[in-house]
Structures are given as C-alpha cells and as structure tokens.
Tab-separated table of C-alpha atoms in Angstrom:
chain	number	residue	atom	x	y	z
A	1	MET	CA	85.649	-24.215	139.305
A	2	SER	CA	84.151	-22.160	142.159
A	3	LYS	CA	83.171	-19.031	140.326
A	4	GLN	CA	80.164	-19.244	138.043
A	5	ILE	CA	80.297	-15.712	136.583
A	6	TRP	CA	83.434	-13.556	136.156
A	7	ILE	CA	84.111	-10.354	134.434
A	8	GLU	CA	87.612	-9.796	132.559
A	9	LYS	CA	88.385	-6.091	132.196
A	10	PHE	CA	90.596	-4.945	129.236
A	11	GLU	CA	90.233	-1.281	129.649
A	12	THR	CA	88.993	1.036	132.280
A	13	THR	CA	86.646	3.616	131.682
A	14	GLU	CA	86.875	7.258	132.546
A	15	LEU	CA	83.761	8.329	131.102
A	16	LYS	CA	81.751	10.823	132.586
A	17	ASN	CA	78.107	9.538	133.149
A	18	PRO	CA	77.846	7.098	130.439
A	19	VAL	CA	74.672	5.920	129.179
A	20	ALA	CA	74.179	2.089	128.478
A	21	ILE	CA	72.742	0.500	125.596
A	22	VAL	CA	71.566	-2.823	126.066
A	23	GLY	CA	70.686	-5.570	123.347
A	24	SER	CA	70.584	-9.262	123.179
A	25	PRO	CA	69.372	-11.860	120.588
A	26	GLY	CA	65.686	-11.860	121.258
A	27	LEU	CA	62.354	-11.470	119.085
A	28	ARG	CA	63.650	-11.125	115.538
A	29	SER	CA	67.093	-10.122	117.180
A	30	ILE	CA	65.924	-6.731	117.006
A	31	GLY	CA	68.263	-5.679	120.280
A	32	LYS	CA	71.160	-7.603	118.872
A	33	LEU	CA	71.176	-5.825	115.666
A	34	VAL	CA	70.916	-2.471	117.302
A	35	VAL	CA	73.935	-3.186	119.481
A	36	ASP	CA	75.918	-4.521	116.908
A	37	GLN	CA	75.344	-1.765	114.577
A	38	LEU	CA	76.023	0.913	117.238
A	39	ILE	CA	79.280	-0.814	118.072
A	40	VAL	CA	80.581	-0.585	114.396
A	41	GLN	CA	79.196	2.838	114.031
A	42	THR	CA	80.730	4.544	117.008
A	43	ASN	CA	83.999	2.536	116.581
A	44	SER	CA	83.592	1.236	120.306
A	45	ARG	CA	86.345	-0.480	122.077
A	46	LEU	CA	85.991	-3.734	123.948
A	47	MET	CA	86.386	-3.002	127.661
A	48	ALA	CA	85.096	-6.175	129.563
A	49	GLU	CA	83.551	-9.462	128.963
A	50	LEU	CA	81.532	-11.590	131.143
A	51	TYR	CA	81.841	-15.222	131.253
A	52	SER	CA	79.744	-17.851	132.927
A	53	THR	CA	79.054	-21.368	133.488
A	54	HIS	CA	75.271	-20.545	132.827
A	55	LEU	CA	76.027	-19.520	129.387
A	56	PRO	CA	75.100	-22.440	126.973
A	57	ILE	CA	76.414	-22.860	123.490
A	58	ILE	CA	73.744	-25.108	122.563
A	59	TYR	CA	70.069	-23.945	123.813
A	60	GLN	CA	67.736	-27.041	124.607
A	61	THR	CA	65.036	-24.433	124.254
A	62	LYS	CA	63.750	-22.597	121.175
A	63	PRO	CA	63.740	-19.787	121.275
A	64	SER	CA	67.056	-19.069	123.222
A	65	TYR	CA	65.259	-16.652	125.608
A	66	SER	CA	62.347	-19.004	126.806
A	67	SER	CA	64.797	-20.564	129.660
A	68	HIS	CA	63.437	-23.696	131.399
A	69	PHE	CA	64.795	-24.957	134.899
A	70	SER	CA	65.208	-28.509	133.520
A	71	LEU	CA	66.626	-27.610	130.367
A	72	PRO	CA	70.204	-25.996	131.104
A	73	GLY	CA	71.499	-26.173	127.743
A	74	ILE	CA	74.985	-27.539	126.570
A	75	GLY	CA	78.187	-25.813	127.252
A	76	GLY	CA	81.043	-25.466	124.823
A	77	VAL	CA	82.597	-23.148	122.197
A	78	ARG	CA	81.844	-21.627	118.770
A	79	VAL	CA	84.379	-21.893	116.081
A	80	ASN	CA	84.695	-19.298	113.653
A	81	GLN	CA	87.649	-18.711	110.844
A	82	GLY	CA	89.749	-21.190	112.923
A	83	GLN	CA	89.148	-19.156	116.378
A	84	ILE	CA	87.614	-20.164	119.374
A	85	TYR	CA	85.041	-18.571	121.398
A	86	LEU	CA	83.254	-19.105	124.719
A	87	PRO	CA	80.126	-17.673	124.926
A	88	LYS	CA	80.222	-14.219	126.550
A	89	VAL	CA	78.460	-10.834	127.222
A	90	GLN	CA	80.403	-8.039	126.075
A	91	PHE	CA	80.855	-4.536	127.195
A	92	TYR	CA	82.077	-1.953	124.581
A	93	MET	CA	82.852	1.810	125.212
A	94	CYS	CA	82.638	4.869	123.236
A	95	SER	CA	84.026	8.321	124.281
A	96	SER	CA	81.685	10.428	122.369
A	97	PRO	CA	78.958	10.530	123.338
A	98	PRO	CA	79.908	8.581	126.494
A	99	THR	CA	78.230	5.375	126.093
A	100	ILE	CA	78.771	1.735	127.283
A	101	ILE	CA	77.395	-0.858	124.866
A	102	VAL	CA	76.406	-4.029	126.117
A	103	ARG	CA	76.066	-7.174	123.869
A	104	GLY	CA	73.905	-9.410	125.667
A	105	TYR	CA	73.543	-13.163	125.606
A	106	HIS	CA	70.927	-15.487	127.184
A	107	ALA	CA	71.776	-17.333	130.169
A	108	ASN	CA	70.044	-20.691	131.264
A	109	PHE	CA	67.531	-20.526	134.138
A	110	ASP	CA	69.497	-21.183	137.031
A	111	GLY	CA	71.992	-18.192	136.019
A	112	GLN	CA	69.745	-15.731	134.341
A	113	TYR	CA	69.158	-13.423	137.670
A	114	ASP	CA	72.738	-13.586	138.649
A	115	ILE	CA	74.285	-12.691	135.416
A	116	ALA	CA	71.752	-9.459	134.784
A	117	SER	CA	72.506	-8.616	138.111
A	118	LYS	CA	76.308	-8.847	137.554
A	119	VAL	CA	75.737	-6.439	134.520
A	120	VAL	CA	73.793	-3.958	136.139
A	121	ASP	CA	76.379	-3.815	139.037
A	122	PHE	CA	79.194	-3.523	136.380
A	123	LEU	CA	77.302	-0.696	134.567
A	124	ILE	CA	76.819	1.073	138.263
A	125	GLU	CA	80.478	0.668	138.970
A	126	ASN	CA	81.522	2.600	135.795
A	127	GLY	CA	79.421	5.593	136.557
A	128	VAL	CA	76.147	4.510	134.397
A	129	ASN	CA	72.996	5.942	135.611
A	130	ARG	CA	70.753	5.481	132.751
A	131	ILE	CA	70.198	2.160	130.933
A	132	ILE	CA	68.391	2.247	127.606
A	133	VAL	CA	67.479	-1.401	126.843
A	134	THR	CA	66.534	-2.117	123.039
A	135	ALA	CA	64.018	-5.134	122.203
A	136	GLY	CA	61.086	-5.991	119.943
A	137	TYR	CA	57.628	-6.955	120.309
A	138	GLY	CA	55.107	-8.835	118.332
A	139	SER	CA	53.043	-6.692	116.213
A	140	LYS	CA	51.900	-6.194	112.673
A	141	ASN	CA	53.172	-3.048	112.284
A	142	ARG	CA	56.755	-1.550	112.909
A	143	LYS	CA	55.460	1.055	115.778
A	144	LEU	CA	58.116	2.125	118.293
A	145	CYS	CA	56.822	2.172	121.863
A	146	CYS	CA	58.674	2.313	125.336
A	147	ALA	CA	58.484	1.506	128.712
A	148	ALA	CA	60.521	3.144	131.728
A	149	THR	CA	61.255	2.793	135.388
A	150	ASN	CA	59.804	6.183	136.020
A	151	PRO	CA	56.872	8.273	134.322
A	152	GLU	CA	59.329	11.308	133.503
A	153	MET	CA	61.291	9.174	130.943
A	154	ILE	CA	57.892	8.074	129.493
A	155	GLN	CA	56.540	11.625	129.254
A	156	GLU	CA	59.974	12.719	127.620
A	157	MET	CA	59.588	10.012	124.807
A	158	LYS	CA	56.050	11.103	124.211
A	159	GLU	CA	56.815	14.696	123.921
A	160	LYS	CA	59.994	14.342	121.916
A	161	PHE	CA	59.143	11.345	119.761
A	162	ASN	CA	55.352	10.801	120.027
A	163	MET	CA	56.264	7.388	121.660
A	164	ASP	CA	53.432	5.715	123.439
A	165	VAL	CA	53.453	2.500	126.068
A	166	ASP	CA	51.734	0.223	123.555
A	167	TYR	CA	53.359	-2.723	124.700
A	168	SER	CA	52.037	-4.862	127.584
A	169	GLY	CA	53.303	-8.353	128.541
A	170	PRO	CA	56.503	-10.293	129.320
A	171	PHE	CA	59.918	-9.273	128.654
A	172	TYR	CA	61.847	-12.306	128.303
A	173	GLY	CA	65.479	-13.126	128.806
A	174	PHE	CA	68.731	-11.154	129.284
A	175	SER	CA	67.331	-7.802	128.445
A	176	GLY	CA	64.076	-7.893	130.157
A	177	LEU	CA	66.169	-8.916	133.478
A	178	VAL	CA	68.595	-6.271	133.084
A	179	PHE	CA	65.670	-3.639	132.543
A	180	GLY	CA	64.027	-5.234	135.640
A	181	LEU	CA	67.113	-5.204	138.102
A	182	ALA	CA	68.061	-1.969	136.815
A	183	SER	CA	64.700	-0.747	138.381
A	184	LEU	CA	65.346	-2.760	141.552
A	185	LYS	CA	68.846	-0.808	141.934
A	186	ASN	CA	67.547	2.301	141.343
A	187	VAL	CA	68.952	2.962	138.006
A	188	ASP	CA	66.857	4.848	135.533
A	189	ALA	CA	66.112	2.563	132.689
A	190	LEU	CA	64.223	3.305	129.489
A	191	CYS	CA	63.300	0.462	127.064
A	192	LEU	CA	62.453	1.035	123.353
A	193	PHE	CA	60.473	-1.546	121.809
A	194	SER	CA	60.077	-1.843	118.019
A	195	GLY	CA	57.062	-3.524	116.535
A	196	THR	CA	57.952	-6.561	114.535
A	197	GLU	CA	56.055	-9.708	113.005
A	198	PRO	CA	56.958	-12.820	114.847
A	199	ASN	CA	58.472	-15.581	112.727
A	200	PHE	CA	56.970	-18.883	114.408
A	201	GLN	CA	59.589	-21.046	112.564
A	202	ASP	CA	62.399	-19.098	113.459
A	203	PRO	CA	61.714	-16.769	116.332
A	204	GLU	CA	65.352	-14.953	116.021
A	205	SER	CA	65.420	-14.312	112.346
A	206	PRO	CA	66.711	-10.716	112.270
A	207	ASP	CA	64.425	-8.009	111.271
A	208	PRO	CA	66.976	-5.129	110.151
A	209	ASN	CA	63.760	-2.814	109.079
A	210	SER	CA	62.754	-2.737	112.573
A	211	SER	CA	65.934	-2.225	114.447
A	212	GLN	CA	66.529	0.649	112.331
A	213	ILE	CA	63.461	2.257	113.576
A	214	ILE	CA	64.987	1.991	117.287
A	215	LEU	CA	68.504	3.507	116.105
A	216	GLN	CA	67.032	6.359	114.383
A	217	VAL	CA	65.548	7.364	117.646
A	218	LEU	CA	68.255	6.070	119.755
A	219	THR	CA	70.833	8.066	118.057
A	220	LYS	CA	68.788	11.309	118.732
A	221	ILE	CA	68.175	10.422	122.468
A	222	ILE	CA	72.114	9.691	122.972
A	223	ASN	CA	73.080	12.614	120.549
A	224	LEU	CA	75.054	10.408	118.034
A	225	SER	CA	75.445	11.894	114.610
B	1	MET	CA	101.852	-28.117	130.789
B	2	LYS	CA	102.850	-27.233	127.272
B	3	LYS	CA	99.785	-28.481	125.319
B	4	ILE	CA	96.403	-29.976	125.518
B	5	TYR	CA	94.942	-32.215	123.266
B	6	SER	CA	91.071	-32.449	123.000
B	7	ILE	CA	89.425	-35.328	121.113
B	8	ALA	CA	85.804	-34.825	119.904
B	9	ALA	CA	83.702	-36.081	117.439
B	10	TYR	CA	82.253	-34.441	114.119
B	11	LEU	CA	78.939	-35.365	113.125
B	12	THR	CA	78.113	-35.914	109.435
B	13	GLU	CA	75.724	-37.313	107.220
B	14	ARG	CA	77.999	-38.324	104.244
B	15	THR	CA	78.789	-41.705	103.275
B	16	PHE	CA	82.333	-42.471	103.634
B	17	GLU	CA	84.962	-45.443	103.543
B	18	LYS	CA	87.532	-43.527	105.490
B	19	PRO	CA	86.614	-40.974	108.135
B	20	ASN	CA	88.347	-37.257	108.164
B	21	ILE	CA	89.898	-35.716	110.635
B	22	TYR	CA	88.835	-32.063	111.494
B	23	GLY	CA	90.758	-29.699	113.716
B	24	THR	CA	91.046	-26.793	115.373
B	25	ALA	CA	93.731	-24.984	117.677
B	26	THR	CA	94.095	-22.046	119.759
B	27	SER	CA	97.118	-20.828	117.493
B	28	SER	CA	97.413	-20.529	113.750
B	29	LYS	CA	101.133	-22.305	114.102
B	30	SER	CA	99.468	-25.319	115.592
B	31	LEU	CA	96.664	-25.061	112.967
B	32	ASN	CA	99.096	-24.897	110.154
B	33	GLU	CA	100.829	-28.011	111.460
B	34	LEU	CA	97.789	-30.048	111.483
B	35	LYS	CA	96.812	-29.012	107.955
B	36	LYS	CA	100.398	-30.445	106.838
B	37	MET	CA	99.296	-34.020	108.493
B	38	GLY	CA	96.034	-33.774	106.506
B	39	VAL	CA	93.570	-32.278	109.253
B	40	ILE	CA	90.843	-30.474	107.588
B	41	PRO	CA	90.565	-27.027	109.376
B	42	LEU	CA	87.118	-26.757	111.367
B	43	ASP	CA	86.142	-23.090	109.790
B	44	GLN	CA	82.755	-22.848	111.372
B	45	GLY	CA	80.790	-24.804	114.024
B	46	VAL	CA	80.091	-25.348	117.613
B	47	ILE	CA	82.310	-28.036	119.706
B	48	SER	CA	79.929	-28.891	122.606
B	49	GLY	CA	80.521	-30.297	126.090
B	50	GLU	CA	83.901	-30.879	127.693
B	51	ASN	CA	85.807	-30.984	124.834
B	52	GLY	CA	84.882	-27.486	123.610
B	53	LEU	CA	85.079	-26.138	127.021
B	54	ILE	CA	88.617	-27.302	127.422
B	55	MET	CA	89.457	-25.397	124.309
B	56	GLY	CA	87.825	-22.110	125.233
B	57	LEU	CA	89.120	-22.123	128.730
B	58	ALA	CA	92.880	-23.241	127.674
B	59	LYS	CA	92.629	-20.087	125.297
B	60	LYS	CA	91.765	-17.900	127.973
B	61	ARG	CA	94.545	-19.288	130.061
B	62	ASN	CA	97.030	-18.716	127.337
B	63	VAL	CA	97.553	-22.654	126.895
B	64	GLU	CA	98.197	-24.156	123.737
B	65	ALA	CA	95.513	-26.699	122.694
B	66	ILE	CA	94.338	-28.513	119.782
B	67	CYS	CA	91.060	-29.991	119.179
B	68	LEU	CA	91.046	-33.151	116.829
B	69	LEU	CA	87.433	-34.147	115.639
B	70	GLY	CA	86.990	-37.649	114.083
B	71	GLU	CA	84.073	-37.724	111.457
B	72	THR	CA	81.391	-40.235	112.526
B	73	ARG	CA	77.604	-40.655	111.471
B	74	GLY	CA	76.867	-40.996	115.046
B	75	TYR	CA	75.376	-44.516	114.626
B	76	GLN	CA	72.590	-45.020	117.161
B	77	THR	CA	70.584	-48.066	117.970
B	78	PRO	CA	66.604	-48.037	117.568
B	79	THR	CA	66.431	-47.093	121.359
B	80	GLY	CA	68.744	-44.037	120.657
B	81	GLN	CA	72.056	-45.747	122.218
B	82	TYR	CA	74.941	-44.627	120.359
B	83	ILE	CA	77.267	-47.178	119.124
B	84	ILE	CA	80.955	-46.735	119.666
B	85	ASP	CA	82.560	-45.634	116.382
B	86	ALA	CA	85.927	-47.481	116.316
B	87	LYS	CA	86.952	-46.356	112.915
B	88	ALA	CA	86.928	-42.661	113.666
B	89	THR	CA	88.479	-43.495	117.041
B	90	LYS	CA	91.216	-45.249	115.215
B	91	ALA	CA	91.735	-42.638	112.561
B	92	VAL	CA	92.281	-39.872	115.300
B	93	LEU	CA	94.412	-42.157	117.501
B	94	ASN	CA	96.732	-42.809	114.142
B	95	LEU	CA	96.987	-39.033	114.063
B	96	LEU	CA	97.572	-38.314	117.556
B	97	THR	CA	100.336	-41.288	117.869
B	98	SER	CA	102.196	-39.542	115.050
B	99	LEU	CA	101.881	-36.088	116.496
B	100	LEU	CA	103.167	-37.542	119.930
B	101	ASN	CA	105.414	-39.784	118.435
B	102	LEU	CA	103.861	-42.702	120.540
B	103	GLU	CA	103.722	-46.376	119.710
B	104	VAL	CA	100.027	-47.672	120.533
B	105	ASP	CA	98.530	-51.079	119.566
B	106	LEU	CA	95.396	-50.200	117.667
B	107	GLY	CA	94.526	-53.806	117.090
B	108	PRO	CA	91.733	-53.861	119.590
B	109	LEU	CA	90.007	-51.281	117.709
B	110	ASP	CA	90.052	-53.145	114.419
B	111	LYS	CA	88.006	-56.034	116.347
B	112	GLN	CA	85.625	-52.973	117.730
B	113	ALA	CA	85.288	-51.590	114.200
B	114	LYS	CA	84.483	-55.338	112.955
B	115	GLU	CA	81.656	-55.644	115.552
B	116	MET	CA	80.399	-52.229	114.746
B	117	ASP	CA	80.118	-52.941	111.267
B	118	ASP	CA	78.065	-56.511	112.049
B	119	VAL	CA	75.893	-54.257	114.292
B	120	ILE	CA	75.058	-51.798	111.625
B	121	ALA	CA	74.705	-54.399	108.909
B	122	GLU	CA	72.257	-56.140	111.341
B	123	MET	CA	70.241	-53.017	112.061
B	124	ALA	CA	70.186	-52.233	108.169
B	125	GLU	CA	68.709	-55.684	107.502
B	126	ILE	CA	66.170	-55.146	110.283
B	127	GLU	CA	65.098	-51.771	108.760
B	128	ARG	CA	64.971	-53.280	105.255
B	129	ARG	CA	62.792	-55.997	106.378
B	130	ILE	CA	60.511	-53.898	108.241
B	131	LYS	CA	59.974	-51.595	105.414
B	132	GLU	CA	59.469	-54.697	103.035
B	133	GLU	CA	56.538	-56.000	105.325
B	134	MET	CA	54.909	-52.429	105.600
B	135	SER	CA	54.701	-52.116	101.873
B	136	ALA	CA	53.560	-55.725	101.448
B	137	SER	CA	50.619	-55.511	103.865
B	138	SER	CA	47.665	-53.433	102.475
B	139	LYS	CA	45.925	-54.466	105.529
B	140	LYS	CA	44.393	-51.286	107.464
B	141	PRO	CA	43.917	-51.329	111.218
B	142	SER	CA	40.503	-52.276	112.368
B	143	TYR	CA	40.216	-49.796	115.107
B	144	VAL	CA	40.683	-46.308	115.860
B	145	THR	CA	42.096	-44.673	119.173
C-alpha cells in the first residue's frame, strides 16, 4: 500500500465558516467525552473518516498519547457487536451552528505530524477558520483555562468567561499537534483545558464532571443551545 | 475473489479439553452461517496484526471476509517462545475444510499435538520441581547486592 494516510468522504459540506471542535482520548479522556457528547447532542452526521497505517489498534505505550519512536504499536481492528472497525479519525458535521466535530485518535510517532497536518488541511478545505481544541490538564481542582494562537482570543475568553491561561507545559498527542499545526497554518485556534486529577494507574479513565465544565462554556462560545 | 478467510488465535486463560472456535464476519449472513457450524461470535475485542487488518480492509473494499479464531492458551517456553498449538490449528482446519468442502489430511497435526502435550508436560514438571526445591530450602542468601 503506497498511501499511508487517506480520507474517505461521505458528504460534502456547504457550511458557511464552520467552527471545528477537536477532541481525542487524552488525560482522563476529557476531549473524547466532549466531542462524543457534542456529536450526540447536535445530531451531527458523519462526513468523512481518516485512515492510516500509523493508527495502531494496540498501543505499546501507556498512555496512548505518549508515542515513542521505537514503539509503533500494533495494527489491527476492533470488533464490537459483530462489526469490524479499523482505527480512524472521524469528522462529523452539524449545520446549526455550523460546526465540524473531529473525533481524534492518537497516531504512532512516525505518523503523528502527517496525520495532524492532514486533519488541519481537511478543515481548511472545508472552510474552517477557527478551531477549538478540548483537553484536560493535571490539577487538583476542575478549573477551566485556555490557550490560543492569538492574544485577542485569550482576551475574549478572559472577558466573557473569566478564563485564565493557567496551564503551562506540554500538550501531547493528536489534539496538541492539531493545535500546534493550526498555528503554523495560520488558522485561529483556541484550546480549552479543564482541570482534572490524574489517575496514574489508568491515565485515560474518564472524568465526565471535568468534561461537562468544558461543554458548558463551549456551548456558549459556539451558540449551541 | 468472492470471499477471504482470515485465521487467527483467540487467547484464553481457561482450561479446556477441546478448543472453541470464535468468529466474526463482514456480513451478518456469513456470521449466522458460522453460528450454525458451532462458531461462537466474537462480540467484542481486538484482532491484532495482519489477520485483523485483512478483515478491516476487506470490509472497506466490500469484499466478504470471515475471521476464524482458534482458542489457545498461548503456551510459551520459559524464554518466551510460543509453542505451536496444533490442537487449535486442527480445530480451525476441521471447520475450514467443512466450510470449503475440502479434504485435507490432518494426521500430521495429531503428531504435532502429541509433541506439544509432551513439551507442556515437561515444562509443568520442571515448574513443579523448582517450586518444591524453593519451598524445601530455608537457606537465605549470604550476600547482598
């Protein structure tokens, strides 16, 4: 197989200036919980799926987002209720408000940049000029903070939602790279981090209370009732 | 090509006389046919490696595919080498030959199964002896590192 990353499109979007919401299984699965809930609540339709030889079904690293150059993971499929699923990144679309929701998946070390880049390019092709990335950060309290590609967005979050830029440190995996590459490709990107207590035994164990905090603010930002 | 059969292993910890055959398919029709042959549907799990990828990519290309997974305890030698599980292989081949209406001499697998039983029995005996010696010895090491 010559191609290593490919996108299968099911629907073409005619959304006007959609905002993209991005989440992936990361610290306490906060980003994943946010996008999963948004997809259900907005009745979003699946518009495309990204497949890649760089998406493992079994990670050799724990947590899944701590990729390592010598541990590429193991390929394969997931079986659920008799159905077979290849690992993938999914793109959902919602017309009101115009939104593209990205259900991320962590790639291995070799493919992570190319996949995140392909995701950002796909969003740009579909008219996205603002990306909102959701994730968690290690904290004893569930406080929301933000980061952004420009100071105006940070100021806006501070004025409207009393949000600070409390988190400093690395932003691992799929969502971190989408955020970083959006910046390089001159797309406005805002990151909403919700504080969550790390679970060292199972770093990706879900924290739905923390994801709810992001959802409450996110729905106001994108005008979703 | 009408159909792809992918053969894989189903790792288990249970003790059994006869291995089960688990299965999944890209269509419910094929899965129902497998059930009639005594195959246990794989409801949840991961099929790793080539066997799984063949299933996933066949589905993407609308090619009918069936995965048969022979139950095995995944026997390993003390150095971590997997021992061929001829019993699981034979169970899957029995089913596959029925499905494909093929005649295959499975005799050589019986010989391999016997060899496998001997190796496992030998390993169990070594393990038993080590445990026995460890419990009999109350001598503590006379050094620290």
